[in-house]
Structures are given as C-alpha cells and as structure tokens.
Amino acid sequence: MKRFKLAVNLIRSSKHLVVVSGAGVSVESGIPAFRGESGLWTRFDPQKYASLDGFTKNPGRSWHLFMELLVLIAQAKPNAAHHDLASLERCRYLKAIITQNIDGFHQLAGSQNVIEIHGTMRNLICTECKQRLSSRGMIFDSEDLPPICPCGGILKPEALLFGESIPSKPYFKSLKQIRLADVVLLIGTSGVVHPVSEFPEIALRHGARLIEINPEESVFTRPCNTLHLKGKATTVLGELKKALTTDSKEDQ
Ligand code: OAD
C-alpha cells in the first residue's frame, strides 16, 4: 500500500510521465507474451521464425508465426489497461508511450503519442519494391505462404525481426522521451531486448524515477531500484487511474 501511494504521488507530481510497454499489457486481451510458460517462444524458436536470417532462409516458415499473430490480433481488442493509459494521456498525466508491442492496441484505445519501436503488424512491406499494404483482413492459407507482392517480391510484416536494425525515427523519438521523462512507468515487459533494455538506465541517469507494473520481477526491478507494483496491468492501472482522477487528500 505504501508503494502504491508513493507511485500515485510520484505520478501526480510528475511533469513528464512516459510509459514503456511490452507484451504483458496485451496478455489480458488474449495475446500471449513471448517468454514464460505459455509464451510464443516456447512454440516458435525465435531464431528460426522471428529473425531476419530465419526469414531469409525460409520465409514460409516465419509466416506461420506471422499468420498466428495476425489472427490473434484480429480476434482480440484493447483491454482496460490500454484504455486507462489513453485516459491518463487525455488527463495530461501521460506524455508518451514507447511500446514494443506490434498489435496497435494503444492507438486503438485512443492513445495519441505512441512510438512503436518494434514496428507493427498493421502493414506488410514488400522485401523487393518496398511497397506497403495494409494487413487488415489478410488471411493466407498455409499452402500460400509466404504471400507474394504483385512485383514478385516476398511480403513481410512491418514488425521488426531479430537481426534487423531499429528504424532511426522511432529510436530517436524514444530516446528523446526517455531523456525528458521524470517518471518512467514500465508495464508488462521482461526488459531483455535491446534497445528498451537500456532505457531505464538512461532515464535514471537523467534523474527519472522508475515505477514498474508486472506480476513478476523483471531485469529492471532490483538493479534499477524500481518501485515495483506487483500485479496485472488491468488491475494496477485501474487502481492508479482511480487514485489519480479522484481528489483524495489522503494521497497528497
Ligand atoms: P516478454 O514476453 O519478454 O515479457 C512479458 C512480461 O509481461 C513479463 O515480464 C511478464 O511477467 C509480464 N506480464 C505477463 N502478464 C502480465 C499482465 N497481465 N500484466 C502485466 N505484465 C504481465 O515480452 P516483452 O518484454 O514485450 O521482440 O518482449 C520484448 C520483445 O521480445 C518483443 O517485442 C519481441 C520479443 O522477442 C521481437 O520480436 C523483435
């Protein structure tokens, strides 16, 4: 409880709150995380299915993972955590969300300033002519994988694969937000993938405080002296939003 009140006060007095989100935020929408017992990487070896090298060698194989993600995203919708974050932005508490998620749910819930540092499944891009097309409604039979562009090139989601470099625009936009932040709220990320793995340390060097929402500990929890609010994103964010939008003298 003491931690929770401290977090409310930190957010309430913050001037530039930035959220860094990961797969855990969408778990309660029905999209599994990558790591952990029921994580996608227990069924899909990331090196084979989700790396540039694996895709180049066997794009049809990678497309089995991409199709599963496309179907999961099409069947799911933003949950209360996405909506609460959008509402915290509308109340001017939250300045930006840096997300590793590729489902577009923050924007669907109404968040405006969202930086998709790992790209998106919303679009497909031709590996030859670089033309982009929407993935909306695209369902391919497994014998038609990988899908091919009219130019003959292989299509790939605009989501980042391991071994691809982070596009500079979202990277520098994220860095700017992390340096401006006085409070960084880490939600539902294990924090093991570069460059997000570096962001808490950079934020700390710039004087920010870190709050984390996660039912488990992450690599940030202890070494970064993070204020860990242990729990699911929908539950903890719901309580935070309630406390922040209610004029409670007790919390001030
Ligand atoms: P991970 O699967 O590594 O971690 C998900 C985190 O969410 C874990 O720390 C869980 O404890 C936590 N979690 C689970 N359920 C939760 C809930 N209901 N509320 C809050 N937290 C919950 O996912 P990411 O950290 O996002 O990249 O993974 C980072 C990157 O690794 C992904 O973007 C993807 C992956 O490989 C690429 O594919 C390039």
PDB file of C-alpha atoms in Angstrom, residues 85-218:
ATOM      1  CA  LEU A  85      -3.436   4.664 -20.419  1.00  0.00           C
ATOM      2  CA  ALA A  86      -5.344   6.532 -23.128  1.00  0.00           C
ATOM      3  CA  SER A  87      -7.380   8.219 -20.428  1.00  0.00           C
ATOM      4  CA  LEU A  88      -4.234   9.195 -18.457  1.00  0.00           C
ATOM      5  CA  GLU A  89      -2.963  10.881 -21.635  1.00  0.00           C
ATOM      6  CA  ARG A  90      -6.263  12.751 -22.023  1.00  0.00           C
ATOM      7  CA  CYS A  91      -5.937  13.907 -18.372  1.00  0.00           C
ATOM      8  CA  ARG A  92      -2.451  15.189 -19.336  1.00  0.00           C
ATOM      9  CA  TYR A  93      -0.634  12.914 -16.889  1.00  0.00           C
ATOM     10  CA  LEU A  94       0.948  10.828 -19.625  1.00  0.00           C
ATOM     11  CA  LYS A  95       3.128  12.355 -22.341  1.00  0.00           C
ATOM     12  CA  ALA A  96       4.151   9.354 -24.465  1.00  0.00           C
ATOM     13  CA  ILE A  97       4.039   5.577 -24.746  1.00  0.00           C
ATOM     14  CA  ILE A  98       7.041   3.720 -26.092  1.00  0.00           C
ATOM     15  CA  THR A  99       5.765   0.267 -26.972  1.00  0.00           C
ATOM     16  CA  GLN A 100       7.452  -2.910 -28.100  1.00  0.00           C
ATOM     17  CA  ASN A 101       4.019  -4.255 -28.998  1.00  0.00           C
ATOM     18  CA  ILE A 102       3.079  -4.715 -32.625  1.00  0.00           C
ATOM     19  CA  ASP A 103      -0.683  -5.084 -32.157  1.00  0.00           C
ATOM     20  CA  GLY A 104      -1.607  -1.385 -32.415  1.00  0.00           C
ATOM     21  CA  PHE A 105      -3.873  -1.656 -29.353  1.00  0.00           C
ATOM     22  CA  HIS A 106      -2.632   1.513 -27.643  1.00  0.00           C
ATOM     23  CA  GLN A 107      -3.736   3.574 -30.664  1.00  0.00           C
ATOM     24  CA  LEU A 108      -6.998   1.623 -30.984  1.00  0.00           C
ATOM     25  CA  ALA A 109      -7.751   2.505 -27.354  1.00  0.00           C
ATOM     26  CA  GLY A 110      -7.229   6.186 -28.172  1.00  0.00           C
ATOM     27  CA  SER A 111      -3.616   6.913 -27.166  1.00  0.00           C
ATOM     28  CA  GLN A 112      -2.158   9.612 -29.435  1.00  0.00           C
ATOM     29  CA  ASN A 113       1.569   9.795 -28.777  1.00  0.00           C
ATOM     30  CA  VAL A 114       2.627   6.181 -29.306  1.00  0.00           C
ATOM     31  CA  ILE A 115       6.090   5.186 -30.522  1.00  0.00           C
ATOM     32  CA  GLU A 116       6.147   1.661 -31.962  1.00  0.00           C
ATOM     33  CA  ILE A 117       9.786   0.804 -31.520  1.00  0.00           C
ATOM     34  CA  HIS A 118       9.379  -2.749 -32.890  1.00  0.00           C
ATOM     35  CA  GLY A 119       7.141  -1.728 -35.793  1.00  0.00           C
ATOM     36  CA  THR A 120       3.664  -3.046 -36.427  1.00  0.00           C
ATOM     37  CA  MET A 121       1.666  -5.968 -37.810  1.00  0.00           C
ATOM     38  CA  ARG A 122      -0.802  -3.472 -39.311  1.00  0.00           C
ATOM     39  CA  ASN A 123       1.192  -3.229 -42.529  1.00  0.00           C
ATOM     40  CA  LEU A 124       3.027  -5.629 -44.783  1.00  0.00           C
ATOM     41  CA  ILE A 125       6.010  -4.452 -46.790  1.00  0.00           C
ATOM     42  CA  CYS A 126       7.447  -5.949 -49.968  1.00  0.00           C
ATOM     43  CA  THR A 127      11.051  -7.004 -49.494  1.00  0.00           C
ATOM     44  CA  GLU A 128      11.740  -6.079 -53.165  1.00  0.00           C
ATOM     45  CA  CYS A 129       9.794  -2.983 -54.248  1.00  0.00           C
ATOM     46  CA  LYS A 130       9.262  -1.763 -50.614  1.00  0.00           C
ATOM     47  CA  GLN A 131       5.586  -1.074 -51.259  1.00  0.00           C
ATOM     48  CA  ARG A 132       3.427  -1.099 -48.106  1.00  0.00           C
ATOM     49  CA  LEU A 133      -0.043  -2.564 -47.864  1.00  0.00           C
ATOM     50  CA  SER A 134      -2.494  -2.981 -45.037  1.00  0.00           C
ATOM     51  CA  SER A 135      -2.617  -6.427 -43.417  1.00  0.00           C
ATOM     52  CA  ARG A 136      -6.257  -5.864 -42.461  1.00  0.00           C
ATOM     53  CA  GLY A 137      -8.405  -8.856 -43.381  1.00  0.00           C
ATOM     54  CA  MET A 138      -5.430 -10.692 -44.902  1.00  0.00           C
ATOM     55  CA  ILE A 139      -5.736 -14.388 -44.131  1.00  0.00           C
ATOM     56  CA  PHE A 140      -3.475 -16.669 -46.151  1.00  0.00           C
ATOM     57  CA  ASP A 141      -3.809 -20.449 -46.373  1.00  0.00           C
ATOM     58  CA  SER A 142      -0.714 -22.278 -45.216  1.00  0.00           C
ATOM     59  CA  GLU A 143      -0.046 -23.536 -48.760  1.00  0.00           C
ATOM     60  CA  ASP A 144       0.030 -19.898 -49.946  1.00  0.00           C
ATOM     61  CA  LEU A 145       2.795 -18.859 -47.554  1.00  0.00           C
ATOM     62  CA  PRO A 146       4.779 -16.689 -47.919  1.00  0.00           C
ATOM     63  CA  PRO A 147       2.449 -14.179 -49.585  1.00  0.00           C
ATOM     64  CA  ILE A 148       3.889 -12.533 -52.683  1.00  0.00           C
ATOM     65  CA  CYS A 149       3.673  -8.907 -53.848  1.00  0.00           C
ATOM     66  CA  PRO A 150       2.389  -8.250 -57.404  1.00  0.00           C
ATOM     67  CA  CYS A 151       6.039  -7.369 -58.263  1.00  0.00           C
ATOM     68  CA  GLY A 152       7.107 -10.928 -57.324  1.00  0.00           C
ATOM     69  CA  GLY A 153       8.833  -9.983 -54.056  1.00  0.00           C
ATOM     70  CA  ILE A 154       8.088 -11.677 -50.738  1.00  0.00           C
ATOM     71  CA  LEU A 155       5.889  -9.775 -48.292  1.00  0.00           C
ATOM     72  CA  LYS A 156       6.953  -9.289 -44.695  1.00  0.00           C
ATOM     73  CA  PRO A 157       5.113  -7.642 -41.790  1.00  0.00           C
ATOM     74  CA  GLU A 158       6.368  -4.181 -40.891  1.00  0.00           C
ATOM     75  CA  ALA A 159       7.253  -5.640 -37.487  1.00  0.00           C
ATOM     76  CA  LEU A 160      10.895  -5.899 -36.558  1.00  0.00           C
ATOM     77  CA  LEU A 161      12.731  -9.218 -36.765  1.00  0.00           C
ATOM     78  CA  PHE A 162      15.776 -10.106 -34.655  1.00  0.00           C
ATOM     79  CA  GLY A 163      18.837  -9.012 -36.636  1.00  0.00           C
ATOM     80  CA  GLU A 164      17.078  -6.033 -38.239  1.00  0.00           C
ATOM     81  CA  SER A 165      18.162  -2.603 -37.097  1.00  0.00           C
ATOM     82  CA  ILE A 166      15.728  -0.445 -35.183  1.00  0.00           C
ATOM     83  CA  PRO A 167      14.453   2.276 -37.553  1.00  0.00           C
ATOM     84  CA  SER A 168      16.146   5.521 -36.543  1.00  0.00           C
ATOM     85  CA  LYS A 169      12.974   7.653 -36.310  1.00  0.00           C
ATOM     86  CA  PRO A 170      11.205   5.695 -33.526  1.00  0.00           C
ATOM     87  CA  TYR A 171      14.548   5.059 -31.831  1.00  0.00           C
ATOM     88  CA  PHE A 172      15.485   8.743 -31.556  1.00  0.00           C
ATOM     89  CA  LYS A 173      11.929   9.743 -30.663  1.00  0.00           C
ATOM     90  CA  SER A 174      12.036   7.175 -27.828  1.00  0.00           C
ATOM     91  CA  LEU A 175      15.408   8.396 -26.600  1.00  0.00           C
ATOM     92  CA  LYS A 176      14.124  11.965 -26.544  1.00  0.00           C
ATOM     93  CA  GLN A 177      11.133  10.933 -24.439  1.00  0.00           C
ATOM     94  CA  ILE A 178      13.288   8.862 -22.076  1.00  0.00           C
ATOM     95  CA  ARG A 179      15.639  11.814 -21.533  1.00  0.00           C
ATOM     96  CA  LEU A 180      12.733  14.190 -20.924  1.00  0.00           C
ATOM     97  CA  ALA A 181      10.975  11.836 -18.517  1.00  0.00           C
ATOM     98  CA  ASP A 182      10.922  12.489 -14.786  1.00  0.00           C
ATOM     99  CA  VAL A 183       8.888   9.314 -14.192  1.00  0.00           C
ATOM    100  CA  VAL A 184       9.039   6.194 -16.370  1.00  0.00           C
ATOM    101  CA  LEU A 185       6.315   3.585 -15.930  1.00  0.00           C
ATOM    102  CA  LEU A 186       7.431   0.157 -17.170  1.00  0.00           C
ATOM    103  CA  ILE A 187       4.450  -2.102 -17.867  1.00  0.00           C
ATOM    104  CA  GLY A 188       4.476  -5.772 -18.853  1.00  0.00           C
ATOM    105  CA  THR A 189       7.974  -6.103 -20.216  1.00  0.00           C
ATOM    106  CA  SER A 190      10.691  -8.562 -19.248  1.00  0.00           C
ATOM    107  CA  GLY A 191      13.204  -5.911 -20.361  1.00  0.00           C
ATOM    108  CA  VAL A 192      15.611  -8.292 -22.035  1.00  0.00           C
ATOM    109  CA  VAL A 193      15.503  -6.948 -25.592  1.00  0.00           C
ATOM    110  CA  HIS A 194      17.712  -4.092 -26.821  1.00  0.00           C
ATOM    111  CA  PRO A 195      17.237  -1.096 -27.020  1.00  0.00           C
ATOM    112  CA  VAL A 196      14.391  -0.977 -24.482  1.00  0.00           C
ATOM    113  CA  SER A 197      16.664  -2.867 -22.094  1.00  0.00           C
ATOM    114  CA  GLU A 198      18.827   0.310 -21.988  1.00  0.00           C
ATOM    115  CA  PHE A 199      16.045   2.837 -21.434  1.00  0.00           C
ATOM    116  CA  PRO A 200      15.586   2.556 -17.635  1.00  0.00           C
ATOM    117  CA  GLU A 201      19.312   3.127 -17.052  1.00  0.00           C
ATOM    118  CA  ILE A 202      19.283   6.171 -19.378  1.00  0.00           C
ATOM    119  CA  ALA A 203      16.190   7.523 -17.618  1.00  0.00           C
ATOM    120  CA  LEU A 204      17.854   7.063 -14.213  1.00  0.00           C
ATOM    121  CA  ARG A 205      20.965   8.927 -15.423  1.00  0.00           C
ATOM    122  CA  HIS A 206      18.676  11.808 -16.408  1.00  0.00           C
ATOM    123  CA  GLY A 207      17.154  11.895 -12.933  1.00  0.00           C
ATOM    124  CA  ALA A 208      13.918   9.988 -13.549  1.00  0.00           C
ATOM    125  CA  ARG A 209      12.175   7.661 -11.091  1.00  0.00           C
ATOM    126  CA  LEU A 210      11.072   4.215 -12.263  1.00  0.00           C
ATOM    127  CA  ILE A 211       7.775   2.509 -11.486  1.00  0.00           C
ATOM    128  CA  GLU A 212       7.045  -0.980 -12.745  1.00  0.00           C
ATOM    129  CA  ILE A 213       3.752  -2.838 -13.161  1.00  0.00           C
ATOM    130  CA  ASN A 214       4.297  -6.557 -13.553  1.00  0.00           C
ATOM    131  CA  PRO A 215       3.040  -9.667 -11.739  1.00  0.00           C
ATOM    132  CA  GLU A 216       6.669 -10.890 -11.762  1.00  0.00           C
ATOM    133  CA  GLU A 217      10.029  -9.233 -11.233  1.00  0.00           C
ATOM    134  CA  SER A 218      11.861  -8.156 -14.380  1.00  0.00           C
TER     135      SER A 218
END
